[in-house]
Short mmCIF file of C-alpha atoms in Angstrom, two decimals:
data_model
loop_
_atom_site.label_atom_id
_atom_site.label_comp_id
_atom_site.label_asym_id
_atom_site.label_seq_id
_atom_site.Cartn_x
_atom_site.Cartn_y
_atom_site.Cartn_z
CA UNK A 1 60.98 85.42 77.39
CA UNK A 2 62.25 88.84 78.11
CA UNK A 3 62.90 88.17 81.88
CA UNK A 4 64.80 84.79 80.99
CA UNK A 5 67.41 86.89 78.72
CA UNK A 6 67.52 90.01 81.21
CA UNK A 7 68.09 87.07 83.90
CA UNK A 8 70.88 85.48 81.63
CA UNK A 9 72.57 88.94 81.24
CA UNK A 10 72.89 90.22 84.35
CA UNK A 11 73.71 86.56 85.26
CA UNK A 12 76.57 86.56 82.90
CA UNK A 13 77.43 90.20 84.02
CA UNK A 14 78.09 89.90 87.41
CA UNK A 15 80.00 86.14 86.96
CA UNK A 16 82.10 87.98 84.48
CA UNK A 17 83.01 91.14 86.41
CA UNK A 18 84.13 88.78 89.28
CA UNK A 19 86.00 87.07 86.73
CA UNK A 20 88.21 89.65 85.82
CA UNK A 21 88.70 91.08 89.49
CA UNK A 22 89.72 87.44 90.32
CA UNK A 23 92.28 87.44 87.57
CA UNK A 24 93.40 91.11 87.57
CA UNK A 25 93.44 91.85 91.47
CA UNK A 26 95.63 90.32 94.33
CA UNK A 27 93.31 89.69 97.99
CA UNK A 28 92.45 93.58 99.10
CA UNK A 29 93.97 94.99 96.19
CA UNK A 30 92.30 98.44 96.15
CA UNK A 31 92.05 100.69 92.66
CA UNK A 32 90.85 104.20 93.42
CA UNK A 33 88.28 104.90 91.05
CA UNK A 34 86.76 108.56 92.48
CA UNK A 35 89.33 109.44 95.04
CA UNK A 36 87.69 108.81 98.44
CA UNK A 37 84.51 107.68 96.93
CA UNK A 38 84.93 104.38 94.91
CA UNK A 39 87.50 101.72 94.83
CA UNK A 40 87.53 98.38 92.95
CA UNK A 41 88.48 96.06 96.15
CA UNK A 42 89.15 92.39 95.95
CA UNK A 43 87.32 90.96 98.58
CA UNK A 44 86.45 86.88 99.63
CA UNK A 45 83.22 87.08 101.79
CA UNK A 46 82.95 83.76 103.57
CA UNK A 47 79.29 84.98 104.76
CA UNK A 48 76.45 86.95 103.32
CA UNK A 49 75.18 90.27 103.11
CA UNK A 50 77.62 92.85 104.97
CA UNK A 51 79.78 89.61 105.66
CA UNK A 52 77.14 88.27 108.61
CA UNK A 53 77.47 84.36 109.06
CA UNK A 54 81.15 84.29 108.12
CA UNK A 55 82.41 80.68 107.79
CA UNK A 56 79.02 79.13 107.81
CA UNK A 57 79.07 78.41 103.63
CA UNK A 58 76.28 74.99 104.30
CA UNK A 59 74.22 76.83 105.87
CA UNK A 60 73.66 79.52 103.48
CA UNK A 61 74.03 77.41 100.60
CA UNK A 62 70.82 75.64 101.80
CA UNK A 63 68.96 78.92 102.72
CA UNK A 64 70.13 80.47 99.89
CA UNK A 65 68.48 77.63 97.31
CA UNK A 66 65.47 77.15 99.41
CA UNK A 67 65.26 81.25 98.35
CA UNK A 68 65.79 80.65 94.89
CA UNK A 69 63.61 77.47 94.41
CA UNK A 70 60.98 79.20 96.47
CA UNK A 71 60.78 82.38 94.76
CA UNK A 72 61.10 80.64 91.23
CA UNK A 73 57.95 79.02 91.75
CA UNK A 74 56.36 81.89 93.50
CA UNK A 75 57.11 83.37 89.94
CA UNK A 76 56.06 80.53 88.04
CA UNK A 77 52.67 79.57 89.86
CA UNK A 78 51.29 83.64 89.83
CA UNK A 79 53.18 84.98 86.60
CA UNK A 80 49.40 85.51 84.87
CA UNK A 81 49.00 87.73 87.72
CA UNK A 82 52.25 89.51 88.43
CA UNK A 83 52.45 93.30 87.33
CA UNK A 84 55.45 93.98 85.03
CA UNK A 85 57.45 95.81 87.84
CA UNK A 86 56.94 92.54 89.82
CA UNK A 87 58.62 90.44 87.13
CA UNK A 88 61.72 92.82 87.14
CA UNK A 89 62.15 92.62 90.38
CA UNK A 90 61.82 89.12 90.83
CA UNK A 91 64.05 88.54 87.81
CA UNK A 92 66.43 90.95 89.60
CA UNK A 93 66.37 89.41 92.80
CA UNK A 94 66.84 85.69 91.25
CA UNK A 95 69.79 86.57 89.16
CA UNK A 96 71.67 88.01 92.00
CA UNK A 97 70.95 85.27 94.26
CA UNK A 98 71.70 82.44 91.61
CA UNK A 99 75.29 84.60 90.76
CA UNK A 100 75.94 84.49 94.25
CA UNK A 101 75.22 81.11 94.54
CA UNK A 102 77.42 80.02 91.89
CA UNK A 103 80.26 81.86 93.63
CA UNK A 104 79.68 79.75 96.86
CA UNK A 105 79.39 76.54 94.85
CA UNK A 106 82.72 76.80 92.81
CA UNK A 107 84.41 79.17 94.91
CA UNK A 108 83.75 78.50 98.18
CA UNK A 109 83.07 82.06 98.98
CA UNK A 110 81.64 85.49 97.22
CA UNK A 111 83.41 87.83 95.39
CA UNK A 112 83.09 91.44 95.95
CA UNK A 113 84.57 94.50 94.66
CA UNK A 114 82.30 97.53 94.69
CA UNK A 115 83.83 99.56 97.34
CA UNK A 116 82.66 102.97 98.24
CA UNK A 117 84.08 103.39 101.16
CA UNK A 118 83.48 107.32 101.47
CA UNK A 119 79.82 106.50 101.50
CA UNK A 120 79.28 102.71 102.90
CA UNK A 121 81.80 100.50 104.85
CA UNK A 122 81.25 96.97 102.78
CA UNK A 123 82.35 96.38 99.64
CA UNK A 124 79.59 94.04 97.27
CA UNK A 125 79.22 93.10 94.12
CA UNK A 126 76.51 93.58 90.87
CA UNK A 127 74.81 91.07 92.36
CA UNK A 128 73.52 91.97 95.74
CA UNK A 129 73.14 95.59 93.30
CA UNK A 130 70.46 93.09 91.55
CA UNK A 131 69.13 91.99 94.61
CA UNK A 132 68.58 95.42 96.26
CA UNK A 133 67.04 97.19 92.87
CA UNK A 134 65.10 94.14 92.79
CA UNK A 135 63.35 94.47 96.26
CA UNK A 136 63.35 97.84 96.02
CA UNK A 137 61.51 97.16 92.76
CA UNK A 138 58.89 94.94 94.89
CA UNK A 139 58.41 97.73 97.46
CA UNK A 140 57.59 100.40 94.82
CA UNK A 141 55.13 98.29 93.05
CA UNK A 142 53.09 97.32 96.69
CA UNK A 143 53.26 100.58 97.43
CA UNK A 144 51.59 101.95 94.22
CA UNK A 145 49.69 98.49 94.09
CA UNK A 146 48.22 99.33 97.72
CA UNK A 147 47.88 103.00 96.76
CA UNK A 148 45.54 102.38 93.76
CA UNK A 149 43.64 99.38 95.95
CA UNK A 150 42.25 102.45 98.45
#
């Protein structure tokens, strides 16, 4: 039950903060946040992570719910057997993926907005954030899993 609310949060979460960057930005509107560091950036990606596959919305609409429906019962068929960490990062992974999702669904494209463009050139939003804590989440737990298996 606790993954299906943390799921619904960051859900709502990231749809909302693209919400109000929709409504409060113009296109590549940038608000410096930390001078040189971090800017709020208004940004349509047409593609997918780091804006690859630009233009090509069917085909990563499919890919994209073949992911989702594949991981959800991934989830569903081995959740007796998943370690807590696992279920995070699952839950992680799925809500950025499904916010995304919606985005390409009803918007035809991805909002971004997290730009720190003194560090990294791409600007994302909180949910490819999700998605990354979420497999990094994954990666810690085989690696401890694996660890404590020799």
């Amino acid at each position: 039950m606790i993954y299906i609310i943390l799921f619904v949060m960051l859900l709502l979460l990231d749809q909302f903060t693209k919400y109000i960057v929709e409504q409060s930005f113009y296109l590549s509107e940038s608000i410096p946040i930390i001078d040189d560091v971090f800017n709020l950036t208004y940004v349509e990606n047409r593609g997918i992570a780091f804006g690859l596959f630009q233009g090509r919305l069917n085909i990563i609409s499919i890919l994209t719910v073949v992911a989702i429906v594949a991981i959800f019962v991934y989830v569903l068929r081995n959740k007796k057997t998943l370690s807590m960490l696992e279920h995070f990062g699952y839950t992680l992974i799925l809500s950025g993926a499904v916010g995304n999702m919606i985005d390409r669904l009803f918007r035809g494209f991805v909002v971004d907005m997290l730009d720190f463009r003194g560090i990294w050139s791409f600007v994302f939003n909180l949910a490819d954030v999700w998605i990354n804590v979420g497999v990094f989440l994954l990666i810690i737990d085989y690696l401890i899993l694996h660890r404590n298996e020799k």
